[in-house]
mmCIF file of C-alpha atoms in Angstrom:
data_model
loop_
_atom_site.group_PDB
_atom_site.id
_atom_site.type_symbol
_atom_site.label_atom_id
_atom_site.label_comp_id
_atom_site.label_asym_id
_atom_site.label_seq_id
_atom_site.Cartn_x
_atom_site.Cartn_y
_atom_site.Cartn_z
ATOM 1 C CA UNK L 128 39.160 46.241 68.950
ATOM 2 C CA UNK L 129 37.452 43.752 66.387
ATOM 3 C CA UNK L 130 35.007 41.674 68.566
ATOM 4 C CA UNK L 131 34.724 37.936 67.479
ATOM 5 C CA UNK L 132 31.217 36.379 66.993
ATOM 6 C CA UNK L 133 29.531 33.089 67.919
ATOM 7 C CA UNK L 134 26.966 32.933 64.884
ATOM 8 C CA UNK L 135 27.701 30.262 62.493
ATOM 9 C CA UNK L 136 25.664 29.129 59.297
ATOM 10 C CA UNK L 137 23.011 26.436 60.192
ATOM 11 C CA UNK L 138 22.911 23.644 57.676
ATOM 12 C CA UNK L 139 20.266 21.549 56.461
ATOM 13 C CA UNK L 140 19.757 18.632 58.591
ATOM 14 C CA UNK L 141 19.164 14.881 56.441
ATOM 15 C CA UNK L 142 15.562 15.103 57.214
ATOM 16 C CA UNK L 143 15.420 18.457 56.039
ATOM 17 C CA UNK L 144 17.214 17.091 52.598
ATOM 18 C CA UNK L 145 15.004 14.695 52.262
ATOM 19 C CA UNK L 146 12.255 16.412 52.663
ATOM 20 C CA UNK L 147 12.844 19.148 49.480
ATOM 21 C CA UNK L 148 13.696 15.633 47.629
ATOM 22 C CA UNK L 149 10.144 14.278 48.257
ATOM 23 C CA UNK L 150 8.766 17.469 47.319
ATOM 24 C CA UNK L 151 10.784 17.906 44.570
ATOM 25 C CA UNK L 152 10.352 14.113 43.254
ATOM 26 C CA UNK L 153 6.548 14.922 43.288
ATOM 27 C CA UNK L 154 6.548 18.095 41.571
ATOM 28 C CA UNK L 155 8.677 16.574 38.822
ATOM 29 C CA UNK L 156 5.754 13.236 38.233
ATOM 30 C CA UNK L 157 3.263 15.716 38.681
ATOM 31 C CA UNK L 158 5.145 17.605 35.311
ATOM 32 C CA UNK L 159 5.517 13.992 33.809
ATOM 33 C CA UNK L 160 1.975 12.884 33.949
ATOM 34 C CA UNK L 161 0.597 16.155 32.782
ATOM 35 C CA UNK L 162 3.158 16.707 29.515
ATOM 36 C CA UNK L 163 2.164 12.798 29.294
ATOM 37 C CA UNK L 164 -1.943 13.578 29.316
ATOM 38 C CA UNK L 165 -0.953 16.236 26.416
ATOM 39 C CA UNK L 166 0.755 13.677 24.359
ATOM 40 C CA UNK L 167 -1.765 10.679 25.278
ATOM 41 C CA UNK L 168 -4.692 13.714 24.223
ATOM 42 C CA UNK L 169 -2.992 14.868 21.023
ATOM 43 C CA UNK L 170 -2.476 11.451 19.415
ATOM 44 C CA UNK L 171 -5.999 10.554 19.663
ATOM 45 C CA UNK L 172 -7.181 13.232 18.586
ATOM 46 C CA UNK L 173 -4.758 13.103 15.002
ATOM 47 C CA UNK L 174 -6.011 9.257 15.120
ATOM 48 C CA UNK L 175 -9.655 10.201 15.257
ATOM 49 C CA UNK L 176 -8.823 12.827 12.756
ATOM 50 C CA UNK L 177 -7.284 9.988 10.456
ATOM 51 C CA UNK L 178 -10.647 8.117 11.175
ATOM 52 C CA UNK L 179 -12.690 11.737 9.455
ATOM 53 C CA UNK L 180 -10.771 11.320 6.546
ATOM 54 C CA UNK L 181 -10.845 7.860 5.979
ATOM 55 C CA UNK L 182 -14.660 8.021 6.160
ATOM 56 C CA UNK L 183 -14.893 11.103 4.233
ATOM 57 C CA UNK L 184 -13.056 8.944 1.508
ATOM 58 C CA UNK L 185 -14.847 5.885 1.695
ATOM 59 C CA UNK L 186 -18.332 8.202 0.984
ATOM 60 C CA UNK L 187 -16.718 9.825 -2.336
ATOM 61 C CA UNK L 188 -16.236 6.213 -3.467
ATOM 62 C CA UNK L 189 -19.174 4.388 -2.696
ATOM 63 C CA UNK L 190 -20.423 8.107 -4.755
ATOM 64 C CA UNK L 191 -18.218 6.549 -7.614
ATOM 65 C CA UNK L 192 -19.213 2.799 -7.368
ATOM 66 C CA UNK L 193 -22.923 2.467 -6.693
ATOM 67 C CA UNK L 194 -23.050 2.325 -2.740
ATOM 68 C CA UNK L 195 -20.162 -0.367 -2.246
ATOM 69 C CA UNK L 196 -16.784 0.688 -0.761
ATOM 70 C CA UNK L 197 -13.330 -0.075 -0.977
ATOM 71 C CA UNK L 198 -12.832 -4.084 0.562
ATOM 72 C CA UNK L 199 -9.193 -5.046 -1.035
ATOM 73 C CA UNK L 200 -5.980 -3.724 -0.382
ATOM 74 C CA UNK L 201 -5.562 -2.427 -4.129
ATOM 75 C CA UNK L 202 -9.004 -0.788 -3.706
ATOM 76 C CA UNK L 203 -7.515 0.824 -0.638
ATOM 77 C CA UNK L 204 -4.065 1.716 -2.011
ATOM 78 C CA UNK L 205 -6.090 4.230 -4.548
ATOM 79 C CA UNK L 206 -7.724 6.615 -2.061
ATOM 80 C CA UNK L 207 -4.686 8.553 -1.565
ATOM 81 C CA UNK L 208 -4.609 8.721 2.109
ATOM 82 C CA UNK L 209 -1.979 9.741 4.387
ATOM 83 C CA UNK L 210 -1.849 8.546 7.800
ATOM 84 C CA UNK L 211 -0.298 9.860 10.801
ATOM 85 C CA UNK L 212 1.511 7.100 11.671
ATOM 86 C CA UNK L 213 3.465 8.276 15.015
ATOM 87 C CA UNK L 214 0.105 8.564 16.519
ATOM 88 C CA UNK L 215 -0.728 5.065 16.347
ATOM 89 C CA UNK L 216 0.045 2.219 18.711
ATOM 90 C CA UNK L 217 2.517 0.183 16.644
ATOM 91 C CA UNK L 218 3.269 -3.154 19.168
ATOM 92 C CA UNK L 219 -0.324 -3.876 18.016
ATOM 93 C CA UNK L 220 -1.324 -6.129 14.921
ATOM 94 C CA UNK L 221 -4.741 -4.540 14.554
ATOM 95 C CA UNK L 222 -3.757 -0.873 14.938
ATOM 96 C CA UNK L 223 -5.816 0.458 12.322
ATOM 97 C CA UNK L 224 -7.874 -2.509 11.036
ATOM 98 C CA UNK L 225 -11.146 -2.974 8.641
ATOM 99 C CA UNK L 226 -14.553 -4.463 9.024
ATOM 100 C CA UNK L 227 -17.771 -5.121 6.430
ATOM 101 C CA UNK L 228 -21.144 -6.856 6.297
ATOM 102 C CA UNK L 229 -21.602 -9.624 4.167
ATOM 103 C CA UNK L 230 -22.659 -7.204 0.968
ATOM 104 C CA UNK L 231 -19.644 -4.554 1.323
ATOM 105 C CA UNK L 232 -22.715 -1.799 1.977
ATOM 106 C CA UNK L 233 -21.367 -0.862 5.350
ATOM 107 C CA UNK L 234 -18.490 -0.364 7.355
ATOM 108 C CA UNK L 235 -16.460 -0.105 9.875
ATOM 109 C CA UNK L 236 -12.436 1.037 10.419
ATOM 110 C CA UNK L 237 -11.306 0.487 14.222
ATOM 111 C CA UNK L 238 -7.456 2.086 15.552
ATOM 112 C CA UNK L 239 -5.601 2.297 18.206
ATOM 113 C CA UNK L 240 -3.971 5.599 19.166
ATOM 114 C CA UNK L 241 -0.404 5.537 20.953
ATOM 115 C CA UNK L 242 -2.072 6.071 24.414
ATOM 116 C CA UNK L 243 -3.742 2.509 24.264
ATOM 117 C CA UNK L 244 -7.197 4.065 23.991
ATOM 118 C CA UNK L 245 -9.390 2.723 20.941
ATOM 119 C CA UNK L 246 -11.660 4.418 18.440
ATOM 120 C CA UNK L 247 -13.988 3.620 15.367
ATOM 121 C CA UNK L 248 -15.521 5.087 12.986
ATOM 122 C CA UNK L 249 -18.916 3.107 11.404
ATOM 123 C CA UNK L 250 -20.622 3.440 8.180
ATOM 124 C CA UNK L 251 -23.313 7.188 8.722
ATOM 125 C CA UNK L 252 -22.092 6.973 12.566
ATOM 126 C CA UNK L 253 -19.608 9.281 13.107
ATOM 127 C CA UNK L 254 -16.212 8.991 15.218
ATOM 128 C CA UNK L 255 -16.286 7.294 18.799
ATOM 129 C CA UNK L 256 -14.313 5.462 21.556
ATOM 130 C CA UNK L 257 -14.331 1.587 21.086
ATOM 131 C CA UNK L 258 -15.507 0.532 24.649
ATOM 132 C CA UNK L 259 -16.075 -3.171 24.153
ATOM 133 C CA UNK L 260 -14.512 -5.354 26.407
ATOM 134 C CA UNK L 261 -12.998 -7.807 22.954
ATOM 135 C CA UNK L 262 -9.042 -7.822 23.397
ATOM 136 C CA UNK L 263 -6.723 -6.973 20.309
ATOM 137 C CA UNK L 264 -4.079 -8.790 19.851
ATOM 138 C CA UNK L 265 -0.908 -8.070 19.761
ATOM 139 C CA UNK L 266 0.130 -10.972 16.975
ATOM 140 C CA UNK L 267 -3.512 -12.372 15.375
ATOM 141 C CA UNK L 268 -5.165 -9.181 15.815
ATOM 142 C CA UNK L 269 -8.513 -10.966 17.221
ATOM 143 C CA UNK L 270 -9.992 -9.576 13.626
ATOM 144 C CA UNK L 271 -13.375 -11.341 13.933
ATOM 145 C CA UNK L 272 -14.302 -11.233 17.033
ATOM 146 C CA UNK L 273 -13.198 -7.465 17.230
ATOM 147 C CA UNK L 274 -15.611 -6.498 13.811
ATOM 148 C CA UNK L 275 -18.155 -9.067 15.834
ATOM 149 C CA UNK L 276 -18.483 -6.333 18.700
ATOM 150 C CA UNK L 277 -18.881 -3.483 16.299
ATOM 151 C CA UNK L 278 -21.863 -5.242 14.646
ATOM 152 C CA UNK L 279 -22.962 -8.755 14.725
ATOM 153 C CA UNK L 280 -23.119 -8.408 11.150
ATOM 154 C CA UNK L 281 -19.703 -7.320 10.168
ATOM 155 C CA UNK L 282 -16.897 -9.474 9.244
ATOM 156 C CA UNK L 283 -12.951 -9.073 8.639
ATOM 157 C CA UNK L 284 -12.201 -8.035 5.132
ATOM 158 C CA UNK L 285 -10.605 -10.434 2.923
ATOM 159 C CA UNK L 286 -6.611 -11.330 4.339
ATOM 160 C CA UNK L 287 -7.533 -9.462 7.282
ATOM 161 C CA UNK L 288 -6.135 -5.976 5.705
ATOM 162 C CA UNK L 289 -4.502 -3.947 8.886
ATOM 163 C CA UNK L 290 -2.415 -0.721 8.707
ATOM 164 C CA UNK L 291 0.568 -2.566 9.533
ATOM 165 C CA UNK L 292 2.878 -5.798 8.451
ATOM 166 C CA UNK L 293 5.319 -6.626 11.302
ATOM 167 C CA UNK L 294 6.937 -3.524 11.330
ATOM 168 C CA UNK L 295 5.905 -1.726 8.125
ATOM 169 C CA UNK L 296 3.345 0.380 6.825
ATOM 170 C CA UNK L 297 1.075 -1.070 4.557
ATOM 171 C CA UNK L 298 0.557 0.890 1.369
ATOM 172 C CA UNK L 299 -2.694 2.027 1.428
ATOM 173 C CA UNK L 300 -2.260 4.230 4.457
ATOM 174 C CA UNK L 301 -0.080 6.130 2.653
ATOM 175 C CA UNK L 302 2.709 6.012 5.565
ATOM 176 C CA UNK L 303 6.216 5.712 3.295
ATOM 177 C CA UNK L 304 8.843 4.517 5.359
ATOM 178 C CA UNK L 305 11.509 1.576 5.028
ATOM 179 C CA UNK L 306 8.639 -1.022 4.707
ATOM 180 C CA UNK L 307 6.792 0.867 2.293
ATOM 181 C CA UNK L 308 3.911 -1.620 1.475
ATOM 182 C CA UNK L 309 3.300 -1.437 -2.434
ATOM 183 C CA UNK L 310 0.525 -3.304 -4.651
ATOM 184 C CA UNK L 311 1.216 -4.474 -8.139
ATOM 185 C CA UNK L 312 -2.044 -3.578 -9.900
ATOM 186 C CA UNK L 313 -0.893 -6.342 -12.833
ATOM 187 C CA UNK L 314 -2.915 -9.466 -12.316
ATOM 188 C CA UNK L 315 -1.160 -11.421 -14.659
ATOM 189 C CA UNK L 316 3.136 -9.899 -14.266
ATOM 190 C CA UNK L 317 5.203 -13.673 -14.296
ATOM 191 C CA UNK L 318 2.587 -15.876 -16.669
ATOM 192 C CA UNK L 319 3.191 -18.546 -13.831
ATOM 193 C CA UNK L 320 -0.483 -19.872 -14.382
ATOM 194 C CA UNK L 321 0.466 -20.827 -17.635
ATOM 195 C CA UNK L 322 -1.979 -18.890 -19.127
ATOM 196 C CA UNK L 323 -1.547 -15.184 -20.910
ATOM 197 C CA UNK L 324 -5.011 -14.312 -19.522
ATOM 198 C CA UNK L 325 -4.613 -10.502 -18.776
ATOM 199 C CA UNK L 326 -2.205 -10.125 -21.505
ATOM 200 C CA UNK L 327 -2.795 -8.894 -25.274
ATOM 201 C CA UNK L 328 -1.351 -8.373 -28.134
ATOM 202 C CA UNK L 329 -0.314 -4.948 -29.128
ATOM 203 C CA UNK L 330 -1.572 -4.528 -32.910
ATOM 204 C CA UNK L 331 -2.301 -8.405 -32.066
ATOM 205 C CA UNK L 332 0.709 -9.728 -31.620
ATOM 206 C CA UNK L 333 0.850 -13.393 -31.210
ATOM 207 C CA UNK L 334 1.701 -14.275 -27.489
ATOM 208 C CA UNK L 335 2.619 -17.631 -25.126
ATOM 209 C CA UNK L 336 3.505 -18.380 -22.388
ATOM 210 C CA UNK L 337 7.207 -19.577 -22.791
ATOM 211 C CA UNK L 338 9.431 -21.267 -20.351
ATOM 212 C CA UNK L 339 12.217 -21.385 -22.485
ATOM 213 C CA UNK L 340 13.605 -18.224 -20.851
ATOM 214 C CA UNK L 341 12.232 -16.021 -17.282
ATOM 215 C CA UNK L 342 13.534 -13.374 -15.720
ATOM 216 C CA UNK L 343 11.534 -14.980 -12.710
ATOM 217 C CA UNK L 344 9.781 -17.939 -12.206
ATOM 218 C CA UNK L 345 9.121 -20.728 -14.972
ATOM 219 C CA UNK L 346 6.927 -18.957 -17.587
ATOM 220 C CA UNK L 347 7.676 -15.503 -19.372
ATOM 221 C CA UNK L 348 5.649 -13.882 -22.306
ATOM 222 C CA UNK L 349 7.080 -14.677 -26.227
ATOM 223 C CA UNK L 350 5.612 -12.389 -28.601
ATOM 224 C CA UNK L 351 6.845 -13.335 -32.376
ATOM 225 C CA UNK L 352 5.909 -10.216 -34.405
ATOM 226 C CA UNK L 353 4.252 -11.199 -38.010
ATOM 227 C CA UNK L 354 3.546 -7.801 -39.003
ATOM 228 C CA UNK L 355 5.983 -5.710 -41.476
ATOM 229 C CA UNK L 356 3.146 -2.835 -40.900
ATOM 230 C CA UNK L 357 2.564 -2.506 -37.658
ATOM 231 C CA UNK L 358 5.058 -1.880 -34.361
ATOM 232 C CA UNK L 359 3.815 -4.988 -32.135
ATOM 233 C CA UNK L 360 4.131 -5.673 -28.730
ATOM 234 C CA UNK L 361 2.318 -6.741 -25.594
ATOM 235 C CA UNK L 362 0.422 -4.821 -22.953
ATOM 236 C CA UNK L 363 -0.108 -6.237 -19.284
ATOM 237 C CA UNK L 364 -3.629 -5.675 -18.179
ATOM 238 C CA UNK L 365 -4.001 -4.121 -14.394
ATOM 239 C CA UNK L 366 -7.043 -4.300 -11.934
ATOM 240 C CA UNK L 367 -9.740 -1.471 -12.267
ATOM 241 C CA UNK L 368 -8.540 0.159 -8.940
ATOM 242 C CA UNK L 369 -6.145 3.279 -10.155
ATOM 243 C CA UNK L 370 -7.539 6.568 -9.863
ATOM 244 C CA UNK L 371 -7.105 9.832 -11.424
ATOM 245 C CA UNK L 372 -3.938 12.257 -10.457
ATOM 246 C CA UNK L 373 -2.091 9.823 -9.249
ATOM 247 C CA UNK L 374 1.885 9.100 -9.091
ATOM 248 C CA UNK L 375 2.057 5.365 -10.563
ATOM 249 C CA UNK L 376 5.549 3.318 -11.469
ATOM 250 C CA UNK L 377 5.731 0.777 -13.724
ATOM 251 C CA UNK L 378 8.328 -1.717 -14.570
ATOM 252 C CA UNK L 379 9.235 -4.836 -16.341
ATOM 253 C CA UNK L 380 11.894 -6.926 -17.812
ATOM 254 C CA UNK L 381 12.867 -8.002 -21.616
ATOM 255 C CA UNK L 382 15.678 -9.426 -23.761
ATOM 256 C CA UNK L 383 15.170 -10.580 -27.582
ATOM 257 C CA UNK L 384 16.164 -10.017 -30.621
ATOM 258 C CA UNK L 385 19.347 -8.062 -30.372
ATOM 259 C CA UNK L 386 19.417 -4.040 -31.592
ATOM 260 C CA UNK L 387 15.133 -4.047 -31.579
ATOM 261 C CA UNK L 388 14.387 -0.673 -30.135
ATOM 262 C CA UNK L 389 11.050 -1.182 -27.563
ATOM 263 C CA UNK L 390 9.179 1.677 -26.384
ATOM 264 C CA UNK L 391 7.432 1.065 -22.867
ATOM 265 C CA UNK L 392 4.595 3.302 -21.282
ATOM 266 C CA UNK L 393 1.817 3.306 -19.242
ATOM 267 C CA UNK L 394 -1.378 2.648 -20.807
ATOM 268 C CA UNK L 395 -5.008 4.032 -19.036
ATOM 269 C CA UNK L 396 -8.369 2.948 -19.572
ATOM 270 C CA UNK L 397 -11.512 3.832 -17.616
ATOM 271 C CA UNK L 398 -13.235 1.691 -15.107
ATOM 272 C CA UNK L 399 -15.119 0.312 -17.489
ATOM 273 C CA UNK L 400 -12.245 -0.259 -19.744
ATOM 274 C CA UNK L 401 -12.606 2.014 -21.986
ATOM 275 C CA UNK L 402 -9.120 3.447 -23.775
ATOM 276 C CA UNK L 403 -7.852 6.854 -22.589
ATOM 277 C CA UNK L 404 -4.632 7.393 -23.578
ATOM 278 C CA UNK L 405 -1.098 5.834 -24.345
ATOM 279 C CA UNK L 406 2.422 6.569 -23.939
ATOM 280 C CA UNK L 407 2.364 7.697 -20.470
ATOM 281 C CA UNK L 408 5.945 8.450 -19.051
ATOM 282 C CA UNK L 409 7.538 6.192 -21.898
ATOM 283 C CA UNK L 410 10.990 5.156 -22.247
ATOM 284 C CA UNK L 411 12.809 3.457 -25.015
ATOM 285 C CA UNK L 412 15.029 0.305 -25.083
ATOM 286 C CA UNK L 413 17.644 -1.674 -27.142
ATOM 287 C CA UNK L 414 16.981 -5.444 -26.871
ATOM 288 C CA UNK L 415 20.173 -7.422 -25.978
ATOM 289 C CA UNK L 416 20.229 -11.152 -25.087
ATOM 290 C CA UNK L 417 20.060 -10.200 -22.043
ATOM 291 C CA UNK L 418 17.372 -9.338 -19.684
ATOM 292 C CA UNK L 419 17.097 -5.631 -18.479
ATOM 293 C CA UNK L 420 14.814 -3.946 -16.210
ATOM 294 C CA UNK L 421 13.128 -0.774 -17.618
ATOM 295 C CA UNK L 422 10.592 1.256 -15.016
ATOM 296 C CA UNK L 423 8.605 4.474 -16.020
ATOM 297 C CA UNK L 424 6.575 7.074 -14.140
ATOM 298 C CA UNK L 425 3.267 9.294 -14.503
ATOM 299 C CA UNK L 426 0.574 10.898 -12.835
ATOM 300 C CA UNK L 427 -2.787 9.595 -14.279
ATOM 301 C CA UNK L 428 -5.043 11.827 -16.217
ATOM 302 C CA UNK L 429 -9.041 12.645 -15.558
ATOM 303 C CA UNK L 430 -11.032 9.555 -15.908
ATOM 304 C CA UNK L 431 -8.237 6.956 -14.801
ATOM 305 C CA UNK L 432 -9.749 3.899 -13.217
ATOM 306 C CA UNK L 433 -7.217 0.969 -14.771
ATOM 307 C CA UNK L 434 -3.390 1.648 -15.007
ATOM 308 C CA UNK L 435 -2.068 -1.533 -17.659
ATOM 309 C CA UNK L 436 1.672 -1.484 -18.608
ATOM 310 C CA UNK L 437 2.811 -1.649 -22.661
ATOM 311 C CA UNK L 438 5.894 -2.640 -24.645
ATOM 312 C CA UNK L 439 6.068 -2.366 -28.336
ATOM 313 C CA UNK L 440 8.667 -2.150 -31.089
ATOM 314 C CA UNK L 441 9.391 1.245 -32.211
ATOM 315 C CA UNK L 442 9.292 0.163 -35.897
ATOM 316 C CA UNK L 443 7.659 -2.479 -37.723
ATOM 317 C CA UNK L 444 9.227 -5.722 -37.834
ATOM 318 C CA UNK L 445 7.537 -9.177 -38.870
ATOM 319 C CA UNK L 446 11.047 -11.202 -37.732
ATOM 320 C CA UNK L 447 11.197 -9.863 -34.206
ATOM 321 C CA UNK L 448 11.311 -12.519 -31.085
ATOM 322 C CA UNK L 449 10.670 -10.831 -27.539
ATOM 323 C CA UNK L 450 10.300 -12.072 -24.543
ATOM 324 C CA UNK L 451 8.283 -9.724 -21.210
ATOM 325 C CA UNK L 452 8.619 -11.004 -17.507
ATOM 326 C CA UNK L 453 7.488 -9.406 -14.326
ATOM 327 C CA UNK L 454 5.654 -6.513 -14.772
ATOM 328 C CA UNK L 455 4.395 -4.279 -12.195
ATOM 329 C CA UNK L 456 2.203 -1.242 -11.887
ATOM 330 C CA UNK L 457 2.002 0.203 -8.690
ATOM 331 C CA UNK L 458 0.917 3.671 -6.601
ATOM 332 C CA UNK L 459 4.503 4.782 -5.800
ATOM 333 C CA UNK L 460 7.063 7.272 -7.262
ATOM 334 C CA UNK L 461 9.249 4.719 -6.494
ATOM 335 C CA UNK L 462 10.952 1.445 -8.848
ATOM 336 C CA UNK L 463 11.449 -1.419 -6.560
ATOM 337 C CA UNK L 464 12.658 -4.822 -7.508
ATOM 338 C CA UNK L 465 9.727 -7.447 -9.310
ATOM 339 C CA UNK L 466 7.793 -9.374 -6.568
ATOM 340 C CA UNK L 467 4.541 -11.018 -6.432
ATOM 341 C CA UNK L 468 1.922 -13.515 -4.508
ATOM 342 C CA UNK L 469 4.659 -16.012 -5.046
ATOM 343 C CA UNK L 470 7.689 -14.250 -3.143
ATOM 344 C CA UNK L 471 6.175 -15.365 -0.002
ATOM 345 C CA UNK L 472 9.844 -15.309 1.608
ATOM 346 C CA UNK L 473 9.461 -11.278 1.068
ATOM 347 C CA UNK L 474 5.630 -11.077 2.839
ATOM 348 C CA UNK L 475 4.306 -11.170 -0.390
ATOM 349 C CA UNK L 476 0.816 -12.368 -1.011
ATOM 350 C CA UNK L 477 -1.815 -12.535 -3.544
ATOM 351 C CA UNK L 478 -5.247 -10.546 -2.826
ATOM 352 C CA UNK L 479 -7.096 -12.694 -4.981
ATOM 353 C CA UNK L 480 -6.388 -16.022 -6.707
ATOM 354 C CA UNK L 481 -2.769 -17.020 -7.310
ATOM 355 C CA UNK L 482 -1.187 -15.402 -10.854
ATOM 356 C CA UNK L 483 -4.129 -14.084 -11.740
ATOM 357 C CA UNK L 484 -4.913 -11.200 -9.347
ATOM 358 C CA UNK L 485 -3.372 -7.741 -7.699
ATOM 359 C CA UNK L 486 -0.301 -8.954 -4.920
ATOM 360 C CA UNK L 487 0.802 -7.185 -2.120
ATOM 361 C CA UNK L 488 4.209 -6.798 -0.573
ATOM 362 C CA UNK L 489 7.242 -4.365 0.971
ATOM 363 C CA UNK L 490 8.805 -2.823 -1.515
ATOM 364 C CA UNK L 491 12.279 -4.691 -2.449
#
């Protein structure tokens, strides 16, 4: 005979429940806060890496200019860098930010990693934590107070140059995203001034600045060839800040004298202006009456220390018209729409004086 039993399977009571939920609950932030220490650790440690490199740089150049070091945002743009950007804090205006005494003969770059902690790197100092008690922020970046409590002596470079523009990169960080930063190297690319200072004449072709026609702006360059012996043209000077082995992209626009064919190309000098070498990554281009946009691409030879932009007839003509508007010369491998200092609606800016420096901007 099958004899029944009394034993019956004993449940968990609520307290019991609640209990492993505790325990469980802890366990779990206890997981949290350690994977979060590893993250927190690893991104300062790429930022302070980013901080090496950036002073390793800024050595080789003062090497290559007499003890000074790079203080504009073209400078900058040159040194090839490559940041990590998802290690940085990017809420913050003065995430990676520059400071200099009064004769650019020391530095300072301060950042701010992801994790909220701060670090610096000073001129012959090495890497540390940034400890002062000066608050960055968010939306002015506190610039001079913050290169204040580095050194009493140091000051905010010129337009306060940062790693970051509202929510894009800035060029010379090397970060490419969907606010690439760019700078156009061409100090003179719309001939808004007036003037056709940093512009010549390509087997000295007679130049003005015309308003008669612009792709952009008021003004654009006129050249009115005069010589049956020589291909003329114009060539758009750039600032002495390109470097060697380097992708650069030039572009500009023309229209003239219908059926002209115009060569345009990259044109290097030193940094002292001396000529290297012509004809970089050059493309040819049938006038119309009509304005078109014509870009080409190189990487700069040994010696490179000024990228200019040329356009000149492909045959001799002494009856050609042509006019040039908005040139641009800048470290990308990319052709983006003409801007300048004056598309301030786009965050461009000048670095320097208005038409007749190096601008910064997103590329458009």
């Amino acid at each position: 005979m099958i004899q029944k039993t009394n034993a019956r399977i004993k449940a968990f009571t609520i307290v019991e429940l609640l209990i492993v939920i505790v325990i469980i609950g802890i366990l779990a932030a206890i997981t949290i806060a350690g994977y979060g220490a590893v993250v927190n650790n690893a991104n300062d440690k790429s930022v302070q890496g980013d901080l090496i490199k950036i002073d390793n740089v800024f050595k080789q150049y003062a090497l290559d200019t007499n003890g000074s070091f790079p203080s504009t945002l073209a400078s900058l743009s040159g040194l090839g860098l490559q940041l990590n950007d998802k290690s940085y804090m990017t809420t913050n205006k003065a995430n990676i930010y520059i400071c200099t005494n009064s004769s650019n003969s020391q530095y300072a770059v301060v950042s701010m990693s992801k994790s909220g902690k701060r670090f610096m790197v000073k001129s012959e100092k090495g890497v540390s934590e940034f400890t002062s008690s000066t608050v960055w922020n968010a939306t002015t970046g506190n610039w001079t107070a913050t290169c204040a409590a580095v050194d009493s002596t140091y000051v905010p470079l010129t337009n306060n140059i940062t790693g970051l523009v509202g929510a894009a990169w800035v060029g010379w960080t090397g970060v490419v995203n969907g606010g690439q930063y760019i700078t156009n190297l061409i100090t003179n690319p719309s001939l808004e001034n007036g003037s056709t200072n940093g512009i010549s004449g390509y087997y000295s072709a007679p130049i003005i600045a015309d308003t008669s026609k612009a792709a952009y702006g008021t003004f654009s360059a006129k050249i009115t060839t005069n010589s049956a012996t020589y291909p003329q043209g114009i060539i758009f000077s750039g600032d002495t800040v390109a470097g060697p082995n380097l992708r650069y992209t030039c572009s500009m626009s023309l229209t003239g004298t219908a059926g002209k064919v115009m060569n345009v190309a990259g044109r290097i000098y030193d940094a002292s202006g001396g000529y290297i070498v012509e004809g970089n990554g050059a493309v040819n281009i049938t006038l119309t009456s009509s304005w078109q946009r014509v870009s080409v691409t190189f990487i700069t030879p040994a010696g490179t220390g000024q990228v200019n932009v040329q356009a000149r007839l492909i045959t001799a003509d002494a009856t050609s018209v042509i006019w040039v508007d908005g040139a641009i010369c800048a470290q990308t491998a990319t052709s983006f729409n003409y801007a300048d200092g004056n598309s301030t609606s786009n965050g461009w800016t000048w670095n320097s004086t208005a038409n007749a420096s190096t601008s910064s901007g997103p590329g458009l």
